[in-house]
């Protein structure tokens, strides 16, 4: 497993190698790595889901060298996420990785709403038994400001053609958003209880005799 510090260290090594070689590497990072790097929603991830859009040969060599240095699996950074990419991507450039014409790593991460849609498309039935995707979708629904099932499904359809969205995804989104609504209702009740509960001092003052 890779934590946020390890992911950053690996990417910094790619950046330094690219600058030394004068190569500009455009890399888009998704999944758990994006959640850890951009949103602080994950502590660890198994690997870095990424798609390279510049200098692929250089990147393959750098990733292999870094794997040997760190003792990581050779596929610690891989493009297994490619099957879930949208033709309507919404990405942002990370300030800490902005390579330029002289070389370096230019790193992109998805907007919360795009990552929400991707996670919905990628979820599996097993995730309901404790997988990461359900918890990630729950957290991203707050970041993306998604209020209900209809809005969630409309967001998925904003990134993927309706014909490409299987029924299991639609049913899964409905179930997750029901859980999200229940969680939010409970959190609201707890906040309300916190604000309305009398403090011990209130009770003490009510029992004190009047000085009049």
mmCIF file of C-alpha atoms in Angstrom:
data_model
loop_
_atom_site.group_PDB
_atom_site.id
_atom_site.type_symbol
_atom_site.label_atom_id
_atom_site.label_comp_id
_atom_site.label_asym_id
_atom_site.label_seq_id
_atom_site.Cartn_x
_atom_site.Cartn_y
_atom_site.Cartn_z
ATOM 1 C CA UNK A 1 0.000 0.000 0.000
ATOM 2 C CA UNK A 2 1.139 3.552 -0.766
ATOM 3 C CA UNK A 3 0.353 6.442 1.544
ATOM 4 C CA UNK A 4 0.174 10.070 0.468
ATOM 5 C CA UNK A 5 3.816 10.751 1.345
ATOM 6 C CA UNK A 6 4.973 7.769 -0.729
ATOM 7 C CA UNK A 7 2.870 8.841 -3.727
ATOM 8 C CA UNK A 8 4.281 12.366 -3.570
ATOM 9 C CA UNK A 9 7.819 10.995 -3.250
ATOM 10 C CA UNK A 10 7.368 8.792 -6.308
ATOM 11 C CA UNK A 11 5.938 11.653 -8.367
ATOM 12 C CA UNK A 12 8.732 13.985 -7.269
ATOM 13 C CA UNK A 13 11.260 11.425 -8.476
ATOM 14 C CA UNK A 14 9.527 11.337 -11.859
ATOM 15 C CA UNK A 15 9.577 15.145 -11.934
ATOM 16 C CA UNK A 16 13.310 15.329 -11.150
ATOM 17 C CA UNK A 17 14.177 12.724 -13.762
ATOM 18 C CA UNK A 18 12.036 14.480 -16.374
ATOM 19 C CA UNK A 19 13.670 17.853 -15.668
ATOM 20 C CA UNK A 20 17.133 16.330 -15.907
ATOM 21 C CA UNK A 21 16.232 14.692 -19.240
ATOM 22 C CA UNK A 22 14.432 17.739 -20.611
ATOM 23 C CA UNK A 23 11.268 15.661 -21.036
ATOM 24 C CA UNK A 24 7.781 17.026 -20.370
ATOM 25 C CA UNK A 25 5.515 14.360 -18.891
ATOM 26 C CA UNK A 26 1.779 15.080 -18.854
ATOM 27 C CA UNK A 27 0.182 12.732 -16.341
ATOM 28 C CA UNK A 28 -3.459 12.506 -15.216
ATOM 29 C CA UNK A 29 -3.979 10.750 -11.875
ATOM 30 C CA UNK A 30 -7.286 9.188 -10.822
ATOM 31 C CA UNK A 31 -8.753 6.907 -8.165
ATOM 32 C CA UNK A 32 -7.357 6.571 -4.664
ATOM 33 C CA UNK A 33 -4.197 8.494 -5.513
ATOM 34 C CA UNK A 34 -6.241 11.522 -6.635
ATOM 35 C CA UNK A 35 -8.360 11.265 -3.491
ATOM 36 C CA UNK A 36 -5.195 11.307 -1.373
ATOM 37 C CA UNK A 37 -3.325 14.017 -3.302
ATOM 38 C CA UNK A 38 -6.065 16.504 -4.131
ATOM 39 C CA UNK A 39 -8.798 15.964 -1.550
ATOM 40 C CA UNK A 40 -7.191 14.286 1.496
ATOM 41 C CA UNK A 41 -9.951 11.665 1.443
ATOM 42 C CA UNK A 42 -7.672 8.615 1.443
ATOM 43 C CA UNK A 43 -4.731 7.675 3.649
ATOM 44 C CA UNK A 44 -3.490 4.836 1.433
ATOM 45 C CA UNK A 45 -4.028 3.278 -1.973
ATOM 46 C CA UNK A 46 -2.833 0.052 -3.568
ATOM 47 C CA UNK A 47 -1.406 1.786 -6.639
ATOM 48 C CA UNK A 48 -1.509 5.000 -8.658
ATOM 49 C CA UNK A 49 -4.148 4.980 -11.405
ATOM 50 C CA UNK A 50 -2.762 7.247 -14.103
ATOM 51 C CA UNK A 51 -2.812 7.947 -17.811
ATOM 52 C CA UNK A 52 0.187 9.537 -19.524
ATOM 53 C CA UNK A 53 -0.336 12.071 -22.278
ATOM 54 C CA UNK A 54 3.274 12.928 -22.971
ATOM 55 C CA UNK A 55 6.620 11.044 -23.076
ATOM 56 C CA UNK A 56 5.188 7.542 -22.412
ATOM 57 C CA UNK A 57 8.484 5.775 -23.102
ATOM 58 C CA UNK A 58 10.350 7.990 -20.662
ATOM 59 C CA UNK A 59 7.659 7.463 -18.020
ATOM 60 C CA UNK A 60 7.749 3.653 -18.299
ATOM 61 C CA UNK A 61 11.497 3.674 -17.729
ATOM 62 C CA UNK A 62 11.253 6.103 -14.789
ATOM 63 C CA UNK A 63 8.451 4.126 -13.121
ATOM 64 C CA UNK A 64 10.500 0.911 -13.371
ATOM 65 C CA UNK A 65 13.596 2.567 -11.887
ATOM 66 C CA UNK A 66 11.616 4.086 -9.010
ATOM 67 C CA UNK A 67 9.965 0.724 -8.290
ATOM 68 C CA UNK A 68 13.412 -0.859 -7.856
ATOM 69 C CA UNK A 69 14.637 2.018 -5.668
ATOM 70 C CA UNK A 70 11.603 1.973 -3.384
ATOM 71 C CA UNK A 71 10.955 -1.769 -3.360
ATOM 72 C CA UNK A 72 7.506 -1.208 -4.862
ATOM 73 C CA UNK A 73 5.660 -3.466 -7.313
ATOM 74 C CA UNK A 74 6.629 -2.732 -10.930
ATOM 75 C CA UNK A 75 3.059 -1.613 -11.651
ATOM 76 C CA UNK A 76 2.857 0.849 -8.741
ATOM 77 C CA UNK A 77 1.807 3.371 -11.386
ATOM 78 C CA UNK A 78 -0.386 1.909 -14.121
ATOM 79 C CA UNK A 79 -3.091 2.795 -16.638
ATOM 80 C CA UNK A 80 -5.694 0.231 -15.574
ATOM 81 C CA UNK A 81 -8.187 3.074 -15.173
ATOM 82 C CA UNK A 82 -8.309 3.797 -18.917
ATOM 83 C CA UNK A 83 -11.543 1.872 -19.400
ATOM 84 C CA UNK A 84 -13.411 4.306 -17.136
ATOM 85 C CA UNK A 85 -12.280 7.582 -18.700
ATOM 86 C CA UNK A 86 -14.893 9.967 -20.031
ATOM 87 C CA UNK A 87 -14.698 11.830 -23.323
ATOM 88 C CA UNK A 88 -15.926 14.854 -21.350
ATOM 89 C CA UNK A 89 -13.165 14.958 -18.762
ATOM 90 C CA UNK A 90 -12.981 17.782 -16.235
ATOM 91 C CA UNK A 91 -9.414 18.057 -14.928
ATOM 92 C CA UNK A 92 -7.326 20.554 -12.963
ATOM 93 C CA UNK A 93 -3.558 21.116 -12.925
ATOM 94 C CA UNK A 94 -1.914 20.589 -9.521
ATOM 95 C CA UNK A 95 0.108 23.602 -8.421
ATOM 96 C CA UNK A 96 2.906 21.461 -6.967
ATOM 97 C CA UNK A 97 3.631 19.750 -10.316
ATOM 98 C CA UNK A 98 3.763 22.213 -13.194
ATOM 99 C CA UNK A 99 6.487 21.140 -15.567
ATOM 100 C CA UNK A 100 7.180 23.356 -18.549
ATOM 101 C CA UNK A 101 8.926 23.409 -21.934
ATOM 102 C CA UNK A 102 12.258 22.698 -20.237
ATOM 103 C CA UNK A 103 10.880 19.446 -18.811
ATOM 104 C CA UNK A 104 9.309 18.082 -15.664
ATOM 105 C CA UNK A 105 6.059 16.511 -14.535
ATOM 106 C CA UNK A 106 2.756 18.228 -15.238
ATOM 107 C CA UNK A 107 0.124 16.553 -13.060
ATOM 108 C CA UNK A 108 -3.639 16.699 -13.523
ATOM 109 C CA UNK A 109 -6.397 15.492 -11.180
ATOM 110 C CA UNK A 110 -10.140 15.156 -11.814
ATOM 111 C CA UNK A 111 -12.712 17.581 -10.451
ATOM 112 C CA UNK A 112 -14.771 16.094 -7.564
ATOM 113 C CA UNK A 113 -17.864 15.684 -9.742
ATOM 114 C CA UNK A 114 -15.906 13.840 -12.452
ATOM 115 C CA UNK A 115 -14.241 11.547 -9.921
ATOM 116 C CA UNK A 116 -17.682 10.909 -8.379
ATOM 117 C CA UNK A 117 -19.002 9.807 -11.780
ATOM 118 C CA UNK A 118 -15.919 7.643 -12.428
ATOM 119 C CA UNK A 119 -16.244 5.936 -9.049
ATOM 120 C CA UNK A 120 -19.915 5.209 -9.724
ATOM 121 C CA UNK A 121 -19.045 3.626 -13.069
ATOM 122 C CA UNK A 122 -16.248 1.551 -11.518
ATOM 123 C CA UNK A 123 -18.029 0.260 -8.411
ATOM 124 C CA UNK A 124 -18.616 -3.446 -7.983
ATOM 125 C CA UNK A 125 -21.119 -5.429 -5.925
ATOM 126 C CA UNK A 126 -18.272 -6.457 -3.594
ATOM 127 C CA UNK A 127 -17.745 -2.809 -2.669
ATOM 128 C CA UNK A 128 -20.976 -2.881 -0.667
ATOM 129 C CA UNK A 129 -19.303 -5.416 1.607
ATOM 130 C CA UNK A 130 -16.536 -3.037 2.641
ATOM 131 C CA UNK A 131 -14.742 -1.915 -0.532
ATOM 132 C CA UNK A 132 -13.279 1.556 -0.945
ATOM 133 C CA UNK A 133 -15.517 2.788 -3.758
ATOM 134 C CA UNK A 134 -18.681 3.165 -1.652
ATOM 135 C CA UNK A 135 -16.947 5.242 1.022
ATOM 136 C CA UNK A 136 -15.237 7.301 -1.693
ATOM 137 C CA UNK A 137 -18.544 7.994 -3.477
ATOM 138 C CA UNK A 138 -20.152 8.975 -0.176
ATOM 139 C CA UNK A 139 -17.375 11.480 0.596
ATOM 140 C CA UNK A 140 -17.292 12.841 -2.959
ATOM 141 C CA UNK A 141 -21.026 13.466 -2.882
ATOM 142 C CA UNK A 142 -20.370 16.086 -0.197
ATOM 143 C CA UNK A 143 -17.426 17.631 -2.054
ATOM 144 C CA UNK A 144 -19.428 17.834 -5.290
ATOM 145 C CA UNK A 145 -22.512 19.194 -3.521
ATOM 146 C CA UNK A 146 -24.783 16.345 -4.662
ATOM 147 C CA UNK A 147 -28.094 16.441 -2.823
ATOM 148 C CA UNK A 148 -30.154 13.473 -4.037
ATOM 149 C CA UNK A 149 -30.378 10.438 -6.319
ATOM 150 C CA UNK A 150 -31.663 12.414 -9.301
ATOM 151 C CA UNK A 151 -28.788 14.857 -9.135
ATOM 152 C CA UNK A 152 -26.284 12.013 -8.718
ATOM 153 C CA UNK A 153 -27.535 10.121 -11.777
ATOM 154 C CA UNK A 154 -27.704 13.320 -13.829
ATOM 155 C CA UNK A 155 -24.064 13.970 -12.938
ATOM 156 C CA UNK A 156 -22.995 10.492 -14.051
ATOM 157 C CA UNK A 157 -24.870 11.032 -17.326
ATOM 158 C CA UNK A 158 -23.113 14.388 -17.770
ATOM 159 C CA UNK A 159 -19.835 12.476 -18.172
ATOM 160 C CA UNK A 160 -20.964 9.174 -19.712
ATOM 161 C CA UNK A 161 -23.573 8.409 -22.395
ATOM 162 C CA UNK A 162 -26.752 7.003 -20.845
ATOM 163 C CA UNK A 163 -26.437 3.858 -22.968
ATOM 164 C CA UNK A 164 -23.041 3.140 -21.404
ATOM 165 C CA UNK A 165 -24.355 3.249 -17.810
ATOM 166 C CA UNK A 166 -25.416 -0.279 -16.753
ATOM 167 C CA UNK A 167 -28.471 -0.900 -14.590
ATOM 168 C CA UNK A 168 -26.277 -2.108 -11.720
ATOM 169 C CA UNK A 169 -24.640 1.316 -11.578
ATOM 170 C CA UNK A 170 -27.994 3.072 -11.441
ATOM 171 C CA UNK A 171 -29.224 0.772 -8.662
ATOM 172 C CA UNK A 172 -25.914 1.187 -6.836
ATOM 173 C CA UNK A 173 -26.096 4.980 -7.004
ATOM 174 C CA UNK A 174 -29.651 4.888 -5.631
ATOM 175 C CA UNK A 175 -28.571 2.739 -2.690
ATOM 176 C CA UNK A 176 -25.515 4.862 -1.943
ATOM 177 C CA UNK A 177 -27.458 8.114 -2.040
ATOM 178 C CA UNK A 178 -30.022 6.617 0.346
ATOM 179 C CA UNK A 179 -27.135 5.934 2.723
ATOM 180 C CA UNK A 180 -25.809 9.451 2.192
ATOM 181 C CA UNK A 181 -29.233 10.942 2.991
ATOM 182 C CA UNK A 182 -29.456 8.846 6.183
ATOM 183 C CA UNK A 183 -25.953 9.908 7.225
ATOM 184 C CA UNK A 184 -26.689 13.571 6.632
ATOM 185 C CA UNK A 185 -29.959 13.342 8.559
ATOM 186 C CA UNK A 186 -28.159 11.765 11.509
ATOM 187 C CA UNK A 187 -25.400 14.386 11.403
ATOM 188 C CA UNK A 188 -28.018 17.146 11.301
ATOM 189 C CA UNK A 189 -29.825 15.672 14.319
ATOM 190 C CA UNK A 190 -26.564 15.427 16.249
ATOM 191 C CA UNK A 191 -25.717 19.062 15.480
ATOM 192 C CA UNK A 192 -29.172 20.131 16.534
ATOM 193 C CA UNK A 193 -28.831 18.186 19.786
ATOM 194 C CA UNK A 194 -25.429 19.742 20.403
ATOM 195 C CA UNK A 195 -26.775 23.288 19.997
ATOM 196 C CA UNK A 196 -29.961 22.794 22.037
ATOM 197 C CA UNK A 197 -28.711 20.671 24.959
ATOM 198 C CA UNK A 198 -28.468 22.672 28.220
ATOM 199 C CA UNK A 199 -24.999 22.952 29.676
ATOM 200 C CA UNK A 200 -24.216 21.876 33.267
ATOM 201 C CA UNK A 201 -23.804 25.579 34.097
ATOM 202 C CA UNK A 202 -27.373 26.236 32.968
ATOM 203 C CA UNK A 203 -28.626 23.679 35.468
ATOM 204 C CA UNK A 204 -26.455 25.110 38.243
ATOM 205 C CA UNK A 205 -27.702 28.644 37.678
ATOM 206 C CA UNK A 206 -31.337 27.507 37.685
ATOM 207 C CA UNK A 207 -30.886 26.015 41.187
ATOM 208 C CA UNK A 208 -29.130 29.040 42.700
ATOM 209 C CA UNK A 209 -31.350 31.105 45.074
ATOM 210 C CA UNK A 210 -32.212 34.603 44.009
ATOM 211 C CA UNK A 211 -30.266 37.387 45.714
ATOM 212 C CA UNK A 212 -33.309 39.663 45.569
#
